[in-house]
């Protein structure tokens, strides 16, 4: 049964024809994965569906009735509910879990004037149990982990009793085990008969969850795959317009050690981490949330002090107290979650890119706009950033291109150690390969550490993979014929391995 | 496409065209509006507000706000009068003392906000109250004038020195004899200095970056705390410059003057958002914003609008400018998104 049908949908912004006749349908109890490179028009399609934009041509139907939402609230009242990519759009961080879950009841016309906390909490507890959420409903949402917040955003969406649920890259900030919890939830919703549109770049998500794959390219549907077994490589080809070969890593062992980590304590525990990163080597550091991955990145970049242990750069002791000191010592970090940690929304591409090195683009503190622009244009060409010019506002770029700008920022100047924390967040596979190839091509002269949760990404970029678990190194692999089973077992650790046996 | 171009043009130049239209209109309908004297008068009327507004612009740039500027200015007014009339200090040391006071107040504001994590509006509101009270204590709530009676029955011996009054009252020859008042010159110099600082130096660029995304700025190695404190110190110093000029113009430490300074200067800075479609605090916009209010009030006054309509007019301009900035810019960014 077709819950939602989209026929010949068109949308333009000015002269930019973004959707060129989209035909697709969503059925009850089915998960449709929408794939598309950055800028293919996925976000626009979602925004039309959830009433944020109106469409220029074509039509939409919901249960056979014409559907044309006036705004987001109207879409929700029709049963089309969206969980947006940015998690904090979906929750109110300063309120507790119970209030967040019950928020739509508070806005209902018949709701009483006084809030009865006890009843609210009991009702919320019921919702939470239904969704398999196990936190205390009195916790403030701001104190929860990203994954829990994402679950609450979805639970809130479910409170509207949707016919169609749209999940826009729900796993982009989640680690593998957290994503697993999300998939369990999606499975549960599927059996409840919700039609789910799931947007993601992560192949592992898609393999796990998809009943049908729809690919978009340049505002058109470029392929639909619905018969099991799903043709994943065909889907990637349809999405990119050309086939994607596997990345061939020519493993480098590197020269002189540059960064030496010596018995560094990442969490409060007695476990420590020691390794050294060589000149020209790209090391992927992977692990679950809480494995110490983020803590290690923060310590090397001077945002956290280690409980114990030392670091050395080229033999010299290195103990940065701030990001400024780290940068001065030649340690650069491209942070994860670019919209909160990296993008300056008011600035154009050139200023965003050159921000860390303004002193080198100025004489007697007066900025040389020409030097900034020249450097930015050079980097735009090298990374293949799609834009009109270097003075485009950063917000006009698609996610993948924004991420290229953020990484390009730290490639402008030579460094000793380059840290890339989740560099492929919300980036399509084409842009991901561009970034990866560039990182590898410029790796000489520095040690590069890439922090990724996704193993596919680690295998695509690294010479060596270090697995962290509970603040200790659980395994190291040279990236040549890696034993995937062993790798996965090390990632999930003894605890996770037990869970996998149980399921 | 043409609608979009038109919208962009309106956002960029709408406010300047409006200003230009006003000048033409007043020149045609108000006799004597288009004269050097009238221009100098307008500039003089906005000079002190403008200087304060340029300071508050710096705090707006780092996504802060300084409510204490008005009271810093009046404190500087009282302090300079007290220093010269009662403490019998020289003009130079009185000026230095006031500037130092402004810088220290800015430093305290900055520390309250950065180190003690007090929200900017609350910290500077507290400072505003504190200063309004403090400036009255030394004179038991009285204004300061030369030859005033002191609490112990004696008479104040000090005077406002000629050099000090020169700051507020001197007029330079330009086209017409004794045309441009000193405060206007200082206003223009301050405007140029702040503009260069914010637009052309790397420090200014980093301050804008901090205002737009503080975390991201910190993660590229910018010293966020230091820049924020610096912004409040600039604001404090410019406010005390305003206060000094006011004292020099009045020639007495008048407890009641400077009431409108805060609101007027904040309005100028906010009107500046609309100039050239910047949609953010900027020095050029602030200067134009101050000028806009000055021209409008002067024109209306010359066309016999009563004085009590002034605040209404200022408010209307401010609301118009804010709609201009936020509604039109929101339209533009929504249209450009894909």
mmCIF file of C-alpha atoms in Angstrom, chain A residues 55-307:
data_model
loop_
_atom_site.group_PDB
_atom_site.id
_atom_site.type_symbol
_atom_site.label_atom_id
_atom_site.label_comp_id
_atom_site.label_asym_id
_atom_site.label_seq_id
_atom_site.Cartn_x
_atom_site.Cartn_y
_atom_site.Cartn_z
ATOM 1 C CA UNK A 55 6.875 23.105 -4.769
ATOM 2 C CA UNK A 56 6.666 24.634 -8.234
ATOM 3 C CA UNK A 57 5.277 21.683 -10.176
ATOM 4 C CA UNK A 58 4.006 18.138 -9.762
ATOM 5 C CA UNK A 59 1.921 16.839 -6.903
ATOM 6 C CA UNK A 60 2.041 14.802 -3.710
ATOM 7 C CA UNK A 61 -0.554 12.422 -2.306
ATOM 8 C CA UNK A 62 -1.024 11.024 1.155
ATOM 9 C CA UNK A 63 -3.193 7.904 1.357
ATOM 10 C CA UNK A 64 -4.627 8.808 -2.043
ATOM 11 C CA UNK A 65 -5.579 12.344 -0.980
ATOM 12 C CA UNK A 66 -3.773 15.384 -2.413
ATOM 13 C CA UNK A 67 -1.179 16.664 0.054
ATOM 14 C CA UNK A 68 0.244 20.143 -0.074
ATOM 15 C CA UNK A 69 1.438 21.289 3.362
ATOM 16 C CA UNK A 70 1.223 25.022 4.055
ATOM 17 C CA UNK A 71 4.003 24.899 6.658
ATOM 18 C CA UNK A 72 5.819 22.503 8.962
ATOM 19 C CA UNK A 73 2.972 22.359 11.484
ATOM 20 C CA UNK A 74 0.517 21.513 8.709
ATOM 21 C CA UNK A 75 2.774 18.688 7.483
ATOM 22 C CA UNK A 76 2.923 17.267 11.004
ATOM 23 C CA UNK A 77 -0.852 17.437 11.401
ATOM 24 C CA UNK A 78 -1.105 15.423 8.168
ATOM 25 C CA UNK A 79 1.175 12.799 9.690
ATOM 26 C CA UNK A 80 4.422 13.645 7.906
ATOM 27 C CA UNK A 81 7.046 14.074 10.610
ATOM 28 C CA UNK A 82 10.709 14.830 10.080
ATOM 29 C CA UNK A 83 13.710 14.371 12.352
ATOM 30 C CA UNK A 84 16.277 16.800 11.059
ATOM 31 C CA UNK A 85 19.973 16.205 10.810
ATOM 32 C CA UNK A 86 20.882 18.741 13.451
ATOM 33 C CA UNK A 87 19.817 16.935 16.603
ATOM 34 C CA UNK A 88 19.332 19.978 18.748
ATOM 35 C CA UNK A 89 16.582 21.165 16.408
ATOM 36 C CA UNK A 90 14.576 18.181 17.597
ATOM 37 C CA UNK A 91 14.917 18.596 21.358
ATOM 38 C CA UNK A 92 14.781 21.360 23.922
ATOM 39 C CA UNK A 93 18.049 20.893 25.794
ATOM 40 C CA UNK A 94 17.141 22.865 28.933
ATOM 41 C CA UNK A 95 14.048 20.810 29.734
ATOM 42 C CA UNK A 96 13.975 17.292 31.135
ATOM 43 C CA UNK A 97 13.296 14.147 29.154
ATOM 44 C CA UNK A 98 9.688 13.854 30.310
ATOM 45 C CA UNK A 99 8.747 17.364 29.200
ATOM 46 C CA UNK A 100 10.531 16.854 25.892
ATOM 47 C CA UNK A 101 8.651 13.655 25.205
ATOM 48 C CA UNK A 102 5.300 15.173 26.156
ATOM 49 C CA UNK A 103 5.806 18.546 24.536
ATOM 50 C CA UNK A 104 3.194 18.038 21.852
ATOM 51 C CA UNK A 105 0.597 17.314 24.555
ATOM 52 C CA UNK A 106 1.353 20.643 26.173
ATOM 53 C CA UNK A 107 0.570 22.463 22.928
ATOM 54 C CA UNK A 108 -2.666 20.604 22.287
ATOM 55 C CA UNK A 109 -5.730 22.846 22.359
ATOM 56 C CA UNK A 110 -7.476 20.840 25.085
ATOM 57 C CA UNK A 111 -4.501 20.714 27.455
ATOM 58 C CA UNK A 112 -5.149 21.985 30.956
ATOM 59 C CA UNK A 113 -3.600 25.165 32.289
ATOM 60 C CA UNK A 114 -1.561 23.552 35.022
ATOM 61 C CA UNK A 115 1.119 21.019 34.233
ATOM 62 C CA UNK A 116 0.805 17.957 36.440
ATOM 63 C CA UNK A 117 4.362 16.748 36.727
ATOM 64 C CA UNK A 118 3.548 13.336 38.109
ATOM 65 C CA UNK A 119 1.098 12.434 35.353
ATOM 66 C CA UNK A 120 3.438 13.929 32.779
ATOM 67 C CA UNK A 121 6.283 11.781 34.028
ATOM 68 C CA UNK A 122 4.199 8.613 34.029
ATOM 69 C CA UNK A 123 2.990 9.249 30.487
ATOM 70 C CA UNK A 124 6.533 10.013 29.412
ATOM 71 C CA UNK A 125 7.797 6.845 31.045
ATOM 72 C CA UNK A 126 5.294 4.882 28.979
ATOM 73 C CA UNK A 127 6.481 6.489 25.766
ATOM 74 C CA UNK A 128 10.074 5.874 26.744
ATOM 75 C CA UNK A 129 9.380 2.196 27.506
ATOM 76 C CA UNK A 130 7.611 1.825 24.179
ATOM 77 C CA UNK A 131 10.643 3.142 22.396
ATOM 78 C CA UNK A 132 13.090 1.079 24.408
ATOM 79 C CA UNK A 133 14.625 4.135 26.088
ATOM 80 C CA UNK A 134 16.091 3.356 29.464
ATOM 81 C CA UNK A 135 17.164 6.719 30.872
ATOM 82 C CA UNK A 136 15.559 8.450 33.866
ATOM 83 C CA UNK A 137 12.886 10.748 32.443
ATOM 84 C CA UNK A 138 13.845 13.435 34.939
ATOM 85 C CA UNK A 139 17.288 13.911 33.390
ATOM 86 C CA UNK A 140 17.888 17.198 31.635
ATOM 87 C CA UNK A 141 18.257 16.552 27.904
ATOM 88 C CA UNK A 142 21.391 18.684 27.737
ATOM 89 C CA UNK A 143 23.094 16.192 30.075
ATOM 90 C CA UNK A 144 22.409 13.217 27.810
ATOM 91 C CA UNK A 145 24.724 11.759 25.186
ATOM 92 C CA UNK A 146 24.254 12.625 21.539
ATOM 93 C CA UNK A 147 22.761 9.219 20.856
ATOM 94 C CA UNK A 148 20.182 9.545 23.625
ATOM 95 C CA UNK A 149 19.242 12.989 22.417
ATOM 96 C CA UNK A 150 18.782 11.604 18.921
ATOM 97 C CA UNK A 151 16.539 8.851 20.327
ATOM 98 C CA UNK A 152 14.461 11.448 22.127
ATOM 99 C CA UNK A 153 14.129 13.506 18.974
ATOM 100 C CA UNK A 154 12.789 10.406 17.242
ATOM 101 C CA UNK A 155 10.552 9.529 20.199
ATOM 102 C CA UNK A 156 9.137 13.024 20.048
ATOM 103 C CA UNK A 157 8.487 12.603 16.353
ATOM 104 C CA UNK A 158 6.697 9.320 17.133
ATOM 105 C CA UNK A 159 4.432 11.097 19.612
ATOM 106 C CA UNK A 160 2.670 12.672 16.621
ATOM 107 C CA UNK A 161 1.722 9.170 15.450
ATOM 108 C CA UNK A 162 3.181 9.703 11.979
ATOM 109 C CA UNK A 163 2.239 7.927 8.781
ATOM 110 C CA UNK A 164 5.481 9.015 7.207
ATOM 111 C CA UNK A 165 8.662 9.449 9.226
ATOM 112 C CA UNK A 166 11.612 11.183 7.589
ATOM 113 C CA UNK A 167 15.027 10.633 9.179
ATOM 114 C CA UNK A 168 17.676 12.968 7.770
ATOM 115 C CA UNK A 169 21.114 11.465 8.399
ATOM 116 C CA UNK A 170 20.238 10.310 11.911
ATOM 117 C CA UNK A 171 23.531 8.498 12.472
ATOM 118 C CA UNK A 172 25.923 11.233 11.373
ATOM 119 C CA UNK A 173 26.899 12.026 14.979
ATOM 120 C CA UNK A 174 26.554 8.505 16.358
ATOM 121 C CA UNK A 175 29.133 5.792 16.905
ATOM 122 C CA UNK A 176 28.564 2.264 15.644
ATOM 123 C CA UNK A 177 26.993 0.872 18.833
ATOM 124 C CA UNK A 178 24.786 3.913 19.255
ATOM 125 C CA UNK A 179 23.699 3.584 15.659
ATOM 126 C CA UNK A 180 22.779 -0.018 16.440
ATOM 127 C CA UNK A 181 20.300 1.159 19.053
ATOM 128 C CA UNK A 182 18.809 3.494 16.487
ATOM 129 C CA UNK A 183 18.400 0.671 13.974
ATOM 130 C CA UNK A 184 16.587 -1.445 16.533
ATOM 131 C CA UNK A 185 14.220 1.460 16.991
ATOM 132 C CA UNK A 186 13.725 1.844 13.242
ATOM 133 C CA UNK A 187 12.985 -1.881 13.003
ATOM 134 C CA UNK A 188 10.346 -1.508 15.662
ATOM 135 C CA UNK A 189 8.716 1.410 13.832
ATOM 136 C CA UNK A 190 8.747 -0.530 10.594
ATOM 137 C CA UNK A 191 6.787 -3.351 12.160
ATOM 138 C CA UNK A 192 4.321 -0.766 13.488
ATOM 139 C CA UNK A 193 3.558 0.112 9.858
ATOM 140 C CA UNK A 194 5.232 3.515 9.578
ATOM 141 C CA UNK A 195 6.517 4.505 6.138
ATOM 142 C CA UNK A 196 10.106 5.598 6.674
ATOM 143 C CA UNK A 197 12.271 7.723 4.423
ATOM 144 C CA UNK A 198 15.840 7.396 5.558
ATOM 145 C CA UNK A 199 18.588 9.639 4.250
ATOM 146 C CA UNK A 200 22.160 8.583 4.773
ATOM 147 C CA UNK A 201 25.643 8.506 3.323
ATOM 148 C CA UNK A 202 26.810 5.624 5.458
ATOM 149 C CA UNK A 203 26.929 2.364 3.536
ATOM 150 C CA UNK A 204 26.784 0.352 6.775
ATOM 151 C CA UNK A 205 23.481 2.037 7.694
ATOM 152 C CA UNK A 206 22.102 1.400 4.276
ATOM 153 C CA UNK A 207 23.073 -2.260 4.273
ATOM 154 C CA UNK A 208 21.529 -2.718 7.684
ATOM 155 C CA UNK A 209 18.258 -0.938 7.202
ATOM 156 C CA UNK A 210 17.146 -0.537 3.583
ATOM 157 C CA UNK A 211 14.154 -2.300 2.062
ATOM 158 C CA UNK A 212 14.447 -0.208 -1.056
ATOM 159 C CA UNK A 213 17.058 2.280 -2.260
ATOM 160 C CA UNK A 214 16.217 5.358 -4.290
ATOM 161 C CA UNK A 215 19.147 7.296 -5.756
ATOM 162 C CA UNK A 216 19.057 10.943 -6.698
ATOM 163 C CA UNK A 217 21.441 12.796 -8.928
ATOM 164 C CA UNK A 218 21.193 16.402 -10.132
ATOM 165 C CA UNK A 219 17.577 16.712 -9.041
ATOM 166 C CA UNK A 220 16.359 13.535 -10.720
ATOM 167 C CA UNK A 221 15.800 9.953 -9.653
ATOM 168 C CA UNK A 222 18.766 8.110 -11.137
ATOM 169 C CA UNK A 223 17.971 4.623 -9.926
ATOM 170 C CA UNK A 224 15.635 2.527 -7.775
ATOM 171 C CA UNK A 225 16.704 -0.780 -6.263
ATOM 172 C CA UNK A 226 14.058 -2.876 -4.599
ATOM 173 C CA UNK A 227 14.629 -6.583 -5.103
ATOM 174 C CA UNK A 228 16.605 -8.422 -2.484
ATOM 175 C CA UNK A 229 19.488 -8.767 -2.487
ATOM 176 C CA UNK A 230 19.868 -5.027 -3.021
ATOM 177 C CA UNK A 231 22.554 -3.999 -5.482
ATOM 178 C CA UNK A 232 24.579 -1.603 -3.301
ATOM 179 C CA UNK A 233 27.374 -0.950 -5.755
ATOM 180 C CA UNK A 234 24.762 -0.325 -8.439
ATOM 181 C CA UNK A 235 23.169 2.215 -6.120
ATOM 182 C CA UNK A 236 26.458 4.024 -5.594
ATOM 183 C CA UNK A 237 27.016 4.088 -9.342
ATOM 184 C CA UNK A 238 23.521 5.501 -9.904
ATOM 185 C CA UNK A 239 24.160 8.131 -7.240
ATOM 186 C CA UNK A 240 27.504 9.289 -8.581
ATOM 187 C CA UNK A 241 26.941 8.713 -12.291
ATOM 188 C CA UNK A 242 30.079 6.619 -12.490
ATOM 189 C CA UNK A 243 31.241 3.540 -10.701
ATOM 190 C CA UNK A 244 33.402 3.766 -7.633
ATOM 191 C CA UNK A 245 36.444 1.559 -7.483
ATOM 192 C CA UNK A 246 37.816 0.402 -4.193
ATOM 193 C CA UNK A 247 40.509 2.611 -2.811
ATOM 194 C CA UNK A 248 43.920 1.098 -3.283
ATOM 195 C CA UNK A 249 46.048 2.063 -0.346
ATOM 196 C CA UNK A 250 49.764 1.965 -0.970
ATOM 197 C CA UNK A 251 50.744 1.432 2.627
ATOM 198 C CA UNK A 252 53.460 3.811 3.866
ATOM 199 C CA UNK A 253 55.497 2.947 6.911
ATOM 200 C CA UNK A 254 56.624 6.487 7.347
ATOM 201 C CA UNK A 255 59.994 7.936 8.221
ATOM 202 C CA UNK A 256 61.135 9.579 11.438
ATOM 203 C CA UNK A 257 58.673 9.438 14.328
ATOM 204 C CA UNK A 258 57.041 12.867 14.708
ATOM 205 C CA UNK A 259 54.444 12.495 17.421
ATOM 206 C CA UNK A 260 55.200 10.152 20.288
ATOM 207 C CA UNK A 261 52.479 9.340 22.769
ATOM 208 C CA UNK A 262 53.841 7.844 25.955
ATOM 209 C CA UNK A 263 51.598 6.146 28.540
ATOM 210 C CA UNK A 264 48.848 8.708 28.142
ATOM 211 C CA UNK A 265 45.874 8.192 30.433
ATOM 212 C CA UNK A 266 42.724 9.093 28.508
ATOM 213 C CA UNK A 267 40.003 8.419 31.027
ATOM 214 C CA UNK A 268 40.172 8.142 34.783
ATOM 215 C CA UNK A 269 41.091 4.462 34.561
ATOM 216 C CA UNK A 270 44.527 2.935 34.957
ATOM 217 C CA UNK A 271 44.656 2.081 31.244
ATOM 218 C CA UNK A 272 47.100 4.082 29.141
ATOM 219 C CA UNK A 273 47.878 4.532 25.484
ATOM 220 C CA UNK A 274 51.307 4.629 23.850
ATOM 221 C CA UNK A 275 52.166 4.794 20.193
ATOM 222 C CA UNK A 276 54.171 6.890 17.795
ATOM 223 C CA UNK A 277 53.141 8.450 14.510
ATOM 224 C CA UNK A 278 55.721 8.684 11.747
ATOM 225 C CA UNK A 279 56.453 11.256 9.109
ATOM 226 C CA UNK A 280 54.226 10.649 6.070
ATOM 227 C CA UNK A 281 52.023 8.132 7.823
ATOM 228 C CA UNK A 282 48.226 8.319 8.020
ATOM 229 C CA UNK A 283 46.837 6.600 11.120
ATOM 230 C CA UNK A 284 43.140 5.977 11.598
ATOM 231 C CA UNK A 285 42.029 5.860 15.213
ATOM 232 C CA UNK A 286 38.728 4.150 15.706
ATOM 233 C CA UNK A 287 36.587 3.083 18.615
ATOM 234 C CA UNK A 288 33.175 3.436 20.174
ATOM 235 C CA UNK A 289 31.945 6.414 22.101
ATOM 236 C CA UNK A 290 33.719 6.423 25.447
ATOM 237 C CA UNK A 291 36.668 4.475 24.059
ATOM 238 C CA UNK A 292 38.854 7.552 24.553
ATOM 239 C CA UNK A 293 38.944 8.508 20.880
ATOM 240 C CA UNK A 294 37.622 12.028 21.429
ATOM 241 C CA UNK A 295 39.675 12.437 24.595
ATOM 242 C CA UNK A 296 42.865 11.538 22.717
ATOM 243 C CA UNK A 297 42.133 14.094 20.000
ATOM 244 C CA UNK A 298 41.347 16.763 22.597
ATOM 245 C CA UNK A 299 44.509 16.042 24.574
ATOM 246 C CA UNK A 300 46.774 16.249 21.539
ATOM 247 C CA UNK A 301 45.128 19.546 20.548
ATOM 248 C CA UNK A 302 45.473 20.996 24.056
ATOM 249 C CA UNK A 303 41.773 21.116 24.893
ATOM 250 C CA UNK A 304 42.143 18.647 27.765
ATOM 251 C CA UNK A 305 45.019 17.793 30.038
ATOM 252 C CA UNK A 306 45.926 14.133 30.356
ATOM 253 C CA UNK A 307 45.707 12.578 33.815
#
